[in-house]
Amino acid sequence: TTEDCKGCGAGGVADIEDARIGFTREEMKTKDLANSVDSYQHHLFVIVDMPPSTWPSDVFATGGVAGALNKAVKAAADRIEGKVKVTVCEAAEGENDGDVLYFPPPDRGGGGMVFRGLDDDKAALVVEQALVQKDPAPLKPAPLSLPQVWVCAHVRRDARCGHCGPRLKALFMSALGGGAQVRGCSHVGGHVYAGNVILSAGPTLEWYGYVAPSDVDSLVARLQGGPCPEKILRGRMG
């Protein structure tokens, strides 16, 4: 069952931490979630082969493909139709450091794709090919075959995400098995709404906040085509 979170509410220190920065903290579910995500049209997720507990507060400052891609997006901003979000996330099975997941605007048909084998120079090509849509298109992305779940677990940005994120990730992985790729991700905005979850839903991405262990089952159902749990919906891409 996903109704109980292992390590949360187990007594002693775990209870104290959960009340301070976790699912039973005083601020939990006190703010309106509706439209708490700024409108945007593109989302890029950069794979890093490091656990979220080791990520610096600024995940782009250390360079690599993540830094190069973020820099390229900013440089091309006036040539990109719509706003772009860039997020760092963990690798799933078969992925390598520097791979990039891209989710286009829903009006392009939606659905994610992965660019593999990138280096710093090729990161700029992703921007030109996917976001600016400049020909030619030398990179050959592959479609993502599984639904996706991202849980903010960026502890060096905010302790609430560092506490809630790994617990939710474990519950999603247990509930979904191999039926989806579940990843910890970097700061997505809105620490106050932790646990923060993004999932692929049809042609778009949906953002959820104040996600508690008791919400995991409804989000798993959503991922599998069920109804949207509107009470915890922050917004959508597009």
JSON list of C-alpha atoms in Angstrom, two decimals:
[
{"chain": "A", "resi": 1, "resn": "THR", "atom": "CA", "xyz": [0.00, 0.00, 0.00]},
{"chain": "A", "resi": 2, "resn": "THR", "atom": "CA", "xyz": [1.10, 3.61, -0.51]},
{"chain": "A", "resi": 3, "resn": "GLU", "atom": "CA", "xyz": [-0.90, 4.93, 2.41]},
{"chain": "A", "resi": 4, "resn": "ASP", "atom": "CA", "xyz": [2.05, 4.85, 4.77]},
{"chain": "A", "resi": 5, "resn": "CYS", "atom": "CA", "xyz": [5.47, 6.28, 4.10]},
{"chain": "A", "resi": 6, "resn": "LYS", "atom": "CA", "xyz": [8.29, 4.22, 5.48]},
{"chain": "A", "resi": 7, "resn": "GLY", "atom": "CA", "xyz": [10.34, 6.47, 7.74]},
{"chain": "A", "resi": 8, "resn": "CYS", "atom": "CA", "xyz": [7.58, 9.10, 8.08]},
{"chain": "A", "resi": 9, "resn": "GLY", "atom": "CA", "xyz": [5.52, 9.10, 11.23]},
{"chain": "A", "resi": 10, "resn": "ALA", "atom": "CA", "xyz": [7.48, 6.14, 12.60]},
{"chain": "A", "resi": 11, "resn": "GLY", "atom": "CA", "xyz": [8.07, 7.88, 15.91]},
{"chain": "A", "resi": 12, "resn": "GLY", "atom": "CA", "xyz": [10.90, 9.84, 17.49]},
{"chain": "A", "resi": 13, "resn": "VAL", "atom": "CA", "xyz": [13.21, 11.78, 15.20]},
{"chain": "A", "resi": 14, "resn": "ALA", "atom": "CA", "xyz": [11.28, 10.77, 12.07]},
{"chain": "A", "resi": 15, "resn": "ASP", "atom": "CA", "xyz": [8.10, 12.32, 13.45]},
{"chain": "A", "resi": 16, "resn": "ILE", "atom": "CA", "xyz": [9.92, 15.51, 14.43]},
{"chain": "A", "resi": 17, "resn": "GLU", "atom": "CA", "xyz": [11.50, 15.89, 10.99]},
{"chain": "A", "resi": 18, "resn": "ASP", "atom": "CA", "xyz": [8.23, 15.18, 9.22]},
{"chain": "A", "resi": 19, "resn": "ALA", "atom": "CA", "xyz": [6.46, 17.82, 11.29]},
{"chain": "A", "resi": 20, "resn": "ARG", "atom": "CA", "xyz": [9.22, 20.34, 10.55]},
{"chain": "A", "resi": 21, "resn": "ILE", "atom": "CA", "xyz": [9.90, 19.82, 6.83]},
{"chain": "A", "resi": 22, "resn": "GLY", "atom": "CA", "xyz": [7.78, 16.88, 5.72]},
{"chain": "A", "resi": 23, "resn": "PHE", "atom": "CA", "xyz": [4.23, 15.79, 5.00]},
{"chain": "A", "resi": 24, "resn": "THR", "atom": "CA", "xyz": [2.81, 16.83, 8.38]},
{"chain": "A", "resi": 25, "resn": "ARG", "atom": "CA", "xyz": [4.43, 20.29, 8.48]},
{"chain": "A", "resi": 26, "resn": "GLU", "atom": "CA", "xyz": [2.19, 23.19, 9.45]},
{"chain": "A", "resi": 27, "resn": "GLU", "atom": "CA", "xyz": [2.26, 24.89, 6.05]},
{"chain": "A", "resi": 28, "resn": "MET", "atom": "CA", "xyz": [1.22, 21.72, 4.17]},
{"chain": "A", "resi": 29, "resn": "LYS", "atom": "CA", "xyz": [-1.79, 22.39, 1.93]},
{"chain": "A", "resi": 30, "resn": "THR", "atom": "CA", "xyz": [-2.28, 25.97, 3.17]},
{"chain": "A", "resi": 31, "resn": "LYS", "atom": "CA", "xyz": [-1.80, 27.76, -0.16]},
{"chain": "A", "resi": 32, "resn": "ASP", "atom": "CA", "xyz": [-3.88, 27.68, -3.34]},
{"chain": "A", "resi": 33, "resn": "LEU", "atom": "CA", "xyz": [-2.18, 25.44, -5.91]},
{"chain": "A", "resi": 34, "resn": "ALA", "atom": "CA", "xyz": [-4.18, 26.50, -8.97]},
{"chain": "A", "resi": 35, "resn": "ASN", "atom": "CA", "xyz": [-2.04, 28.28, -11.59]},
{"chain": "A", "resi": 36, "resn": "SER", "atom": "CA", "xyz": [1.08, 28.17, -9.41]},
{"chain": "A", "resi": 37, "resn": "VAL", "atom": "CA", "xyz": [3.14, 27.15, -12.46]},
{"chain": "A", "resi": 38, "resn": "ASP", "atom": "CA", "xyz": [4.14, 29.89, -14.89]},
{"chain": "A", "resi": 39, "resn": "SER", "atom": "CA", "xyz": [2.97, 29.31, -18.45]},
{"chain": "A", "resi": 40, "resn": "TYR", "atom": "CA", "xyz": [5.59, 27.59, -20.61]},
{"chain": "A", "resi": 41, "resn": "GLN", "atom": "CA", "xyz": [5.75, 25.54, -23.82]},
{"chain": "A", "resi": 42, "resn": "HIS", "atom": "CA", "xyz": [8.93, 23.42, -23.79]},
{"chain": "A", "resi": 43, "resn": "HIS", "atom": "CA", "xyz": [10.64, 21.28, -21.15]},
{"chain": "A", "resi": 44, "resn": "LEU", "atom": "CA", "xyz": [14.16, 19.88, -21.29]},
{"chain": "A", "resi": 45, "resn": "PHE", "atom": "CA", "xyz": [15.43, 17.39, -18.71]},
{"chain": "A", "resi": 46, "resn": "VAL", "atom": "CA", "xyz": [19.19, 16.81, -18.57]},
{"chain": "A", "resi": 47, "resn": "ILE", "atom": "CA", "xyz": [20.33, 13.42, -17.26]},
{"chain": "A", "resi": 48, "resn": "VAL", "atom": "CA", "xyz": [23.10, 13.48, -14.67]},
{"chain": "A", "resi": 49, "resn": "ASP", "atom": "CA", "xyz": [24.70, 10.33, -13.34]},
{"chain": "A", "resi": 50, "resn": "MET", "atom": "CA", "xyz": [24.73, 11.56, -9.74]},
{"chain": "A", "resi": 51, "resn": "PRO", "atom": "CA", "xyz": [22.16, 11.16, -6.94]},
{"chain": "A", "resi": 52, "resn": "PRO", "atom": "CA", "xyz": [20.14, 14.27, -5.98]},
{"chain": "A", "resi": 53, "resn": "SER", "atom": "CA", "xyz": [21.73, 14.32, -2.51]},
{"chain": "A", "resi": 54, "resn": "THR", "atom": "CA", "xyz": [25.03, 15.35, -4.15]},
{"chain": "A", "resi": 55, "resn": "TRP", "atom": "CA", "xyz": [23.71, 18.08, -6.46]},
{"chain": "A", "resi": 56, "resn": "PRO", "atom": "CA", "xyz": [24.85, 21.64, -5.69]},
{"chain": "A", "resi": 57, "resn": "SER", "atom": "CA", "xyz": [22.28, 24.34, -5.12]},
{"chain": "A", "resi": 58, "resn": "ASP", "atom": "CA", "xyz": [22.91, 25.64, -8.66]},
{"chain": "A", "resi": 59, "resn": "VAL", "atom": "CA", "xyz": [22.95, 22.53, -10.83]},
{"chain": "A", "resi": 60, "resn": "PHE", "atom": "CA", "xyz": [24.03, 24.49, -13.92]},
{"chain": "A", "resi": 61, "resn": "ALA", "atom": "CA", "xyz": [27.07, 26.16, -12.35]},
{"chain": "A", "resi": 62, "resn": "THR", "atom": "CA", "xyz": [29.25, 23.06, -12.59]},
{"chain": "A", "resi": 63, "resn": "GLY", "atom": "CA", "xyz": [29.14, 23.06, -16.41]},
{"chain": "A", "resi": 64, "resn": "GLY", "atom": "CA", "xyz": [28.81, 19.89, -18.45]},
{"chain": "A", "resi": 65, "resn": "VAL", "atom": "CA", "xyz": [25.87, 19.29, -20.77]},
{"chain": "A", "resi": 66, "resn": "ALA", "atom": "CA", "xyz": [23.44, 20.75, -18.20]},
{"chain": "A", "resi": 67, "resn": "GLY", "atom": "CA", "xyz": [25.33, 24.04, -18.03]},
{"chain": "A", "resi": 68, "resn": "ALA", "atom": "CA", "xyz": [25.88, 24.18, -21.79]},
{"chain": "A", "resi": 69, "resn": "LEU", "atom": "CA", "xyz": [22.23, 23.47, -22.55]},
{"chain": "A", "resi": 70, "resn": "ASN", "atom": "CA", "xyz": [20.96, 26.07, -20.08]},
{"chain": "A", "resi": 71, "resn": "LYS", "atom": "CA", "xyz": [23.35, 28.64, -21.56]},
{"chain": "A", "resi": 72, "resn": "ALA", "atom": "CA", "xyz": [22.27, 27.79, -25.12]},
{"chain": "A", "resi": 73, "resn": "VAL", "atom": "CA", "xyz": [18.59, 28.15, -24.22]},
{"chain": "A", "resi": 74, "resn": "LYS", "atom": "CA", "xyz": [19.20, 31.62, -22.78]},
{"chain": "A", "resi": 75, "resn": "ALA", "atom": "CA", "xyz": [21.25, 32.67, -25.81]},
{"chain": "A", "resi": 76, "resn": "ALA", "atom": "CA", "xyz": [18.49, 31.58, -28.23]},
{"chain": "A", "resi": 77, "resn": "ALA", "atom": "CA", "xyz": [15.55, 32.91, -26.18]},
{"chain": "A", "resi": 78, "resn": "ASP", "atom": "CA", "xyz": [14.54, 35.55, -28.73]},
{"chain": "A", "resi": 79, "resn": "ARG", "atom": "CA", "xyz": [14.39, 32.89, -31.48]},
{"chain": "A", "resi": 80, "resn": "ILE", "atom": "CA", "xyz": [12.33, 30.33, -29.55]},
{"chain": "A", "resi": 81, "resn": "GLU", "atom": "CA", "xyz": [8.56, 30.43, -29.76]},
{"chain": "A", "resi": 82, "resn": "GLY", "atom": "CA", "xyz": [7.37, 30.08, -26.17]},
{"chain": "A", "resi": 83, "resn": "LYS", "atom": "CA", "xyz": [9.08, 29.74, -22.83]},
{"chain": "A", "resi": 84, "resn": "VAL", "atom": "CA", "xyz": [11.45, 26.92, -21.88]},
{"chain": "A", "resi": 85, "resn": "LYS", "atom": "CA", "xyz": [12.18, 25.14, -18.62]},
{"chain": "A", "resi": 86, "resn": "VAL", "atom": "CA", "xyz": [15.42, 23.23, -18.10]},
{"chain": "A", "resi": 87, "resn": "THR", "atom": "CA", "xyz": [15.62, 20.69, -15.27]},
{"chain": "A", "resi": 88, "resn": "VAL", "atom": "CA", "xyz": [18.28, 18.22, -14.17]},
{"chain": "A", "resi": 89, "resn": "CYS", "atom": "CA", "xyz": [17.21, 14.67, -13.31]},
{"chain": "A", "resi": 90, "resn": "GLU", "atom": "CA", "xyz": [18.56, 11.25, -12.46]},
{"chain": "A", "resi": 91, "resn": "ALA", "atom": "CA", "xyz": [19.35, 8.64, -15.06]},
{"chain": "A", "resi": 92, "resn": "ALA", "atom": "CA", "xyz": [16.95, 5.75, -15.62]},
{"chain": "A", "resi": 93, "resn": "GLU", "atom": "CA", "xyz": [18.10, 2.34, -16.77]},
{"chain": "A", "resi": 94, "resn": "GLY", "atom": "CA", "xyz": [19.96, 2.49, -20.06]},
{"chain": "A", "resi": 95, "resn": "GLU", "atom": "CA", "xyz": [20.56, 6.25, -19.94]},
{"chain": "A", "resi": 96, "resn": "ASN", "atom": "CA", "xyz": [23.86, 8.07, -19.70]},
{"chain": "A", "resi": 97, "resn": "ASP", "atom": "CA", "xyz": [25.13, 11.28, -18.22]},
{"chain": "A", "resi": 98, "resn": "GLY", "atom": "CA", "xyz": [24.35, 14.10, -20.65]},
{"chain": "A", "resi": 99, "resn": "ASP", "atom": "CA", "xyz": [21.34, 12.52, -22.37]},
{"chain": "A", "resi": 100, "resn": "VAL", "atom": "CA", "xyz": [18.51, 15.03, -22.78]},
{"chain": "A", "resi": 101, "resn": "LEU", "atom": "CA", "xyz": [14.77, 14.40, -22.61]},
{"chain": "A", "resi": 102, "resn": "TYR", "atom": "CA", "xyz": [12.63, 16.87, -24.55]},
{"chain": "A", "resi": 103, "resn": "PHE", "atom": "CA", "xyz": [8.90, 17.49, -24.30]},
{"chain": "A", "resi": 104, "resn": "PRO", "atom": "CA", "xyz": [7.55, 19.75, -27.05]},
{"chain": "A", "resi": 105, "resn": "PRO", "atom": "CA", "xyz": [4.40, 21.91, -26.95]},
{"chain": "A", "resi": 106, "resn": "PRO", "atom": "CA", "xyz": [1.20, 19.84, -26.92]},
{"chain": "A", "resi": 107, "resn": "ASP", "atom": "CA", "xyz": [0.11, 21.42, -30.23]},
{"chain": "A", "resi": 108, "resn": "ARG", "atom": "CA", "xyz": [3.06, 19.68, -31.90]},
{"chain": "A", "resi": 109, "resn": "GLY", "atom": "CA", "xyz": [1.55, 16.37, -30.97]},
{"chain": "A", "resi": 110, "resn": "GLY", "atom": "CA", "xyz": [3.21, 16.07, -27.58]},
{"chain": "A", "resi": 111, "resn": "GLY", "atom": "CA", "xyz": [5.08, 13.03, -26.38]},
{"chain": "A", "resi": 112, "resn": "GLY", "atom": "CA", "xyz": [8.65, 13.00, -25.15]},
{"chain": "A", "resi": 113, "resn": "MET", "atom": "CA", "xyz": [11.88, 12.11, -26.91]},
{"chain": "A", "resi": 114, "resn": "VAL", "atom": "CA", "xyz": [15.47, 11.51, -25.84]},
{"chain": "A", "resi": 115, "resn": "PHE", "atom": "CA", "xyz": [18.66, 12.86, -27.41]},
{"chain": "A", "resi": 116, "resn": "ARG", "atom": "CA", "xyz": [21.57, 10.54, -26.62]},
{"chain": "A", "resi": 117, "resn": "GLY", "atom": "CA", "xyz": [25.34, 10.77, -26.80]},
{"chain": "A", "resi": 118, "resn": "LEU", "atom": "CA", "xyz": [25.54, 14.52, -26.32]},
{"chain": "A", "resi": 119, "resn": "ASP", "atom": "CA", "xyz": [28.54, 16.61, -25.34]},
{"chain": "A", "resi": 120, "resn": "ASP", "atom": "CA", "xyz": [28.75, 20.32, -24.54]},
{"chain": "A", "resi": 121, "resn": "ASP", "atom": "CA", "xyz": [28.85, 21.32, -28.23]},
{"chain": "A", "resi": 122, "resn": "LYS", "atom": "CA", "xyz": [25.93, 19.12, -29.23]},
{"chain": "A", "resi": 123, "resn": "ALA", "atom": "CA", "xyz": [23.80, 20.64, -26.44]},
{"chain": "A", "resi": 124, "resn": "ALA", "atom": "CA", "xyz": [23.50, 23.77, -28.57]},
{"chain": "A", "resi": 125, "resn": "LEU", "atom": "CA", "xyz": [22.33, 21.61, -31.49]},
{"chain": "A", "resi": 126, "resn": "VAL", "atom": "CA", "xyz": [19.44, 20.34, -29.36]},
{"chain": "A", "resi": 127, "resn": "VAL", "atom": "CA", "xyz": [18.30, 23.93, -28.89]},
{"chain": "A", "resi": 128, "resn": "GLU", "atom": "CA", "xyz": [18.58, 24.73, -32.59]},
{"chain": "A", "resi": 129, "resn": "GLN", "atom": "CA", "xyz": [16.87, 21.53, -33.73]},
{"chain": "A", "resi": 130, "resn": "ALA", "atom": "CA", "xyz": [14.15, 21.06, -31.12]},
{"chain": "A", "resi": 131, "resn": "LEU", "atom": "CA", "xyz": [13.38, 24.58, -29.91]},
{"chain": "A", "resi": 132, "resn": "VAL", "atom": "CA", "xyz": [14.28, 26.90, -32.77]},
{"chain": "A", "resi": 133, "resn": "GLN", "atom": "CA", "xyz": [13.38, 24.20, -35.33]},
{"chain": "A", "resi": 134, "resn": "LYS", "atom": "CA", "xyz": [16.22, 25.20, -37.62]},
{"chain": "A", "resi": 135, "resn": "ASP", "atom": "CA", "xyz": [17.13, 22.90, -40.50]},
{"chain": "A", "resi": 136, "resn": "PRO", "atom": "CA", "xyz": [19.04, 20.71, -40.99]},
{"chain": "A", "resi": 137, "resn": "ALA", "atom": "CA", "xyz": [18.31, 18.32, -38.15]},
{"chain": "A", "resi": 138, "resn": "PRO", "atom": "CA", "xyz": [21.50, 16.33, -37.56]},
{"chain": "A", "resi": 139, "resn": "LEU", "atom": "CA", "xyz": [20.46, 14.77, -34.25]},
{"chain": "A", "resi": 140, "resn": "LYS", "atom": "CA", "xyz": [18.20, 11.72, -34.21]},
{"chain": "A", "resi": 141, "resn": "PRO", "atom": "CA", "xyz": [16.14, 11.59, -31.01]},
{"chain": "A", "resi": 142, "resn": "ALA", "atom": "CA", "xyz": [14.30, 8.43, -30.01]},
{"chain": "A", "resi": 143, "resn": "PRO", "atom": "CA", "xyz": [10.73, 8.49, -28.66]},
{"chain": "A", "resi": 144, "resn": "LEU", "atom": "CA", "xyz": [10.26, 7.77, -24.97]},
{"chain": "A", "resi": 145, "resn": "SER", "atom": "CA", "xyz": [8.43, 4.48, -24.65]},
{"chain": "A", "resi": 146, "resn": "LEU", "atom": "CA", "xyz": [7.38, 4.69, -20.99]},
{"chain": "A", "resi": 147, "resn": "PRO", "atom": "CA", "xyz": [5.40, 7.21, -18.93]},
{"chain": "A", "resi": 148, "resn": "GLN", "atom": "CA", "xyz": [7.55, 9.55, -16.85]},
{"chain": "A", "resi": 149, "resn": "VAL", "atom": "CA", "xyz": [7.46, 10.74, -13.24]},
{"chain": "A", "resi": 150, "resn": "TRP", "atom": "CA", "xyz": [9.76, 13.38, -11.75]},
{"chain": "A", "resi": 151, "resn": "VAL", "atom": "CA", "xyz": [9.88, 14.17, -8.05]},
{"chain": "A", "resi": 152, "resn": "CYS", "atom": "CA", "xyz": [11.81, 17.19, -6.80]},
{"chain": "A", "resi": 153, "resn": "ALA", "atom": "CA", "xyz": [14.46, 15.88, -4.40]},
{"chain": "A", "resi": 154, "resn": "HIS", "atom": "CA", "xyz": [16.89, 18.82, -4.53]},
{"chain": "A", "resi": 155, "resn": "VAL", "atom": "CA", "xyz": [17.91, 18.91, -0.88]},
{"chain": "A", "resi": 156, "resn": "ARG", "atom": "CA", "xyz": [20.59, 21.60, -1.29]},
{"chain": "A", "resi": 157, "resn": "ARG", "atom": "CA", "xyz": [17.95, 23.99, -2.62]},
{"chain": "A", "resi": 158, "resn": "ASP", "atom": "CA", "xyz": [15.38, 23.23, 0.05]},
{"chain": "A", "resi": 159, "resn": "ALA", "atom": "CA", "xyz": [15.15, 20.75, 2.93]},
{"chain": "A", "resi": 160, "resn": "ARG", "atom": "CA", "xyz": [11.43, 20.16, 2.31]},
{"chain": "A", "resi": 161, "resn": "CYS", "atom": "CA", "xyz": [12.13, 18.79, -1.17]},
{"chain": "A", "resi": 162, "resn": "GLY", "atom": "CA", "xyz": [15.07, 16.79, 0.19]},
{"chain": "A", "resi": 163, "resn": "HIS", "atom": "CA", "xyz": [12.82, 15.21, 2.81]},
{"chain": "A", "resi": 164, "resn": "CYS", "atom": "CA", "xyz": [9.64, 14.59, 0.81]},
{"chain": "A", "resi": 165, "resn": "GLY", "atom": "CA", "xyz": [11.16, 13.81, -2.60]},
{"chain": "A", "resi": 166, "resn": "PRO", "atom": "CA", "xyz": [13.04, 10.57, -1.90]},
{"chain": "A", "resi": 167, "resn": "ARG", "atom": "CA", "xyz": [10.11, 9.17, 0.08]},
{"chain": "A", "resi": 168, "resn": "LEU", "atom": "CA", "xyz": [7.65, 9.86, -2.73]},
{"chain": "A", "resi": 169, "resn": "LYS", "atom": "CA", "xyz": [10.06, 8.52, -5.34]},
{"chain": "A", "resi": 170, "resn": "ALA", "atom": "CA", "xyz": [10.33, 5.22, -3.46]},
{"chain": "A", "resi": 171, "resn": "LEU", "atom": "CA", "xyz": [6.55, 4.93, -3.26]},
{"chain": "A", "resi": 172, "resn": "PHE", "atom": "CA", "xyz": [6.10, 5.64, -6.98]},
{"chain": "A", "resi": 173, "resn": "MET", "atom": "CA", "xyz": [8.75, 3.09, -7.88]},
{"chain": "A", "resi": 174, "resn": "SER", "atom": "CA", "xyz": [7.11, 0.47, -5.69]},
{"chain": "A", "resi": 175, "resn": "ALA", "atom": "CA", "xyz": [3.65, 1.16, -7.12]},
{"chain": "A", "resi": 176, "resn": "LEU", "atom": "CA", "xyz": [4.69, 1.35, -10.78]},
{"chain": "A", "resi": 177, "resn": "GLY", "atom": "CA", "xyz": [7.40, -1.29, -10.97]},
{"chain": "A", "resi": 178, "resn": "GLY", "atom": "CA", "xyz": [8.76, -1.22, -14.50]},
{"chain": "A", "resi": 179, "resn": "GLY", "atom": "CA", "xyz": [5.66, 0.48, -15.89]},
{"chain": "A", "resi": 180, "resn": "ALA", "atom": "CA", "xyz": [7.17, 3.97, -15.79]},
{"chain": "A", "resi": 181, "resn": "GLN", "atom": "CA", "xyz": [10.47, 5.77, -15.34]},
{"chain": "A", "resi": 182, "resn": "VAL", "atom": "CA", "xyz": [10.58, 7.51, -11.96]},
{"chain": "A", "resi": 183, "resn": "ARG", "atom": "CA", "xyz": [13.32, 10.05, -11.29]},
{"chain": "A", "resi": 184, "resn": "GLY", "atom": "CA", "xyz": [14.45, 12.53, -8.69]},
{"chain": "A", "resi": 185, "resn": "CYS", "atom": "CA", "xyz": [14.81, 15.98, -10.24]},
{"chain": "A", "resi": 186, "resn": "SER", "atom": "CA", "xyz": [16.23, 19.40, -9.44]},
{"chain": "A", "resi": 187, "resn": "HIS", "atom": "CA", "xyz": [14.36, 22.49, -8.25]},
{"chain": "A", "resi": 188, "resn": "VAL", "atom": "CA", "xyz": [11.18, 23.12, -10.25]},
{"chain": "A", "resi": 189, "resn": "GLY", "atom": "CA", "xyz": [9.96, 26.18, -8.36]},
{"chain": "A", "resi": 190, "resn": "GLY", "atom": "CA", "xyz": [7.65, 26.37, -5.37]},
{"chain": "A", "resi": 191, "resn": "HIS", "atom": "CA", "xyz": [9.51, 24.74, -2.48]},
{"chain": "A", "resi": 192, "resn": "VAL", "atom": "CA", "xyz": [6.54, 25.63, -0.30]},
{"chain": "A", "resi": 193, "resn": "TYR", "atom": "CA", "xyz": [4.46, 23.12, -2.29]},
{"chain": "A", "resi": 194, "resn": "ALA", "atom": "CA", "xyz": [6.73, 20.11, -1.56]},
{"chain": "A", "resi": 195, "resn": "GLY", "atom": "CA", "xyz": [6.26, 17.31, -2.41]},
{"chain": "A", "resi": 196, "resn": "ASN", "atom": "CA", "xyz": [6.42, 18.52, -5.98]},
{"chain": "A", "resi": 197, "resn": "VAL", "atom": "CA", "xyz": [5.72, 15.99, -8.74]},
{"chain": "A", "resi": 198, "resn": "ILE", "atom": "CA", "xyz": [5.63, 16.28, -12.54]},
{"chain": "A", "resi": 199, "resn": "LEU", "atom": "CA", "xyz": [4.23, 13.49, -14.67]},
{"chain": "A", "resi": 200, "resn": "SER", "atom": "CA", "xyz": [3.61, 12.88, -18.34]},
{"chain": "A", "resi": 201, "resn": "ALA", "atom": "CA", "xyz": [-0.11, 12.88, -19.06]},
{"chain": "A", "resi": 202, "resn": "GLY", "atom": "CA", "xyz": [-1.12, 12.38, -22.68]},
{"chain": "A", "resi": 203, "resn": "PRO", "atom": "CA", "xyz": [0.41, 15.12, -24.85]},
{"chain": "A", "resi": 204, "resn": "THR", "atom": "CA", "xyz": [1.52, 17.33, -21.97]},
{"chain": "A", "resi": 205, "resn": "LEU", "atom": "CA", "xyz": [3.18, 17.45, -18.55]},
{"chain": "A", "resi": 206, "resn": "GLU", "atom": "CA", "xyz": [1.17, 17.95, -15.38]},
{"chain": "A", "resi": 207, "resn": "TRP", "atom": "CA", "xyz": [2.53, 19.52, -12.19]},
{"chain": "A", "resi": 208, "resn": "TYR", "atom": "CA", "xyz": [1.31, 18.53, -8.74]},
{"chain": "A", "resi": 209, "resn": "GLY", "atom": "CA", "xyz": [2.04, 20.05, -5.34]},
{"chain": "A", "resi": 210, "resn": "TYR", "atom": "CA", "xyz": [1.58, 19.20, -1.67]},
{"chain": "A", "resi": 211, "resn": "VAL", "atom": "CA", "xyz": [1.81, 15.58, -2.78]},
{"chain": "A", "resi": 212, "resn": "ALA", "atom": "CA", "xyz": [1.71, 13.25, 0.23]},
{"chain": "A", "resi": 213, "resn": "PRO", "atom": "CA", "xyz": [2.09, 9.47, 0.38]},
{"chain": "A", "resi": 214, "resn": "SER", "atom": "CA", "xyz": [-1.70, 9.14, 0.39]},
{"chain": "A", "resi": 215, "resn": "ASP", "atom": "CA", "xyz": [-1.81, 10.85, -3.05]},
{"chain": "A", "resi": 216, "resn": "VAL", "atom": "CA", "xyz": [0.50, 8.43, -4.83]},
{"chain": "A", "resi": 217, "resn": "ASP", "atom": "CA", "xyz": [-2.22, 5.94, -5.78]},
{"chain": "A", "resi": 218, "resn": "SER", "atom": "CA", "xyz": [-4.33, 8.64, -7.48]},
{"chain": "A", "resi": 219, "resn": "LEU", "atom": "CA", "xyz": [-1.29, 9.90, -9.42]},
{"chain": "A", "resi": 220, "resn": "VAL", "atom": "CA", "xyz": [-0.39, 6.38, -10.50]},
{"chain": "A", "resi": 221, "resn": "ALA", "atom": "CA", "xyz": [-3.97, 6.00, -11.75]},
{"chain": "A", "resi": 222, "resn": "ARG", "atom": "CA", "xyz": [-3.64, 9.32, -13.59]},
{"chain": "A", "resi": 223, "resn": "LEU", "atom": "CA", "xyz": [-0.45, 8.14, -15.26]},
{"chain": "A", "resi": 224, "resn": "GLN", "atom": "CA", "xyz": [-2.40, 5.10, -16.44]},
{"chain": "A", "resi": 225, "resn": "GLY", "atom": "CA", "xyz": [-5.20, 7.20, -17.98]},
{"chain": "A", "resi": 226, "resn": "GLY", "atom": "CA", "xyz": [-7.37, 7.84, -14.93]},
{"chain": "A", "resi": 227, "resn": "PRO", "atom": "CA", "xyz": [-8.95, 11.11, -13.76]},
{"chain": "A", "resi": 228, "resn": "CYS", "atom": "CA", "xyz": [-6.86, 14.12, -12.80]},
{"chain": "A", "resi": 229, "resn": "PRO", "atom": "CA", "xyz": [-6.65, 14.70, -9.02]},
{"chain": "A", "resi": 230, "resn": "GLU", "atom": "CA", "xyz": [-7.55, 18.37, -9.32]},
{"chain": "A", "resi": 231, "resn": "LYS", "atom": "CA", "xyz": [-7.07, 19.22, -5.63]},
{"chain": "A", "resi": 232, "resn": "ILE", "atom": "CA", "xyz": [-3.29, 18.83, -5.94]},
{"chain": "A", "resi": 233, "resn": "LEU", "atom": "CA", "xyz": [-2.89, 20.06, -9.55]},
{"chain": "A", "resi": 234, "resn": "ARG", "atom": "CA", "xyz": [-0.57, 23.05, -9.91]},
{"chain": "A", "resi": 235, "resn": "GLY", "atom": "CA", "xyz": [-0.84, 23.42, -13.68]},
{"chain": "A", "resi": 236, "resn": "ARG", "atom": "CA", "xyz": [0.23, 22.04, -17.05]},
{"chain": "A", "resi": 237, "resn": "MET", "atom": "CA", "xyz": [2.80, 22.68, -19.73]},
{"chain": "A", "resi": 238, "resn": "GLY", "atom": "CA", "xyz": [1.34, 24.49, -22.71]}
]
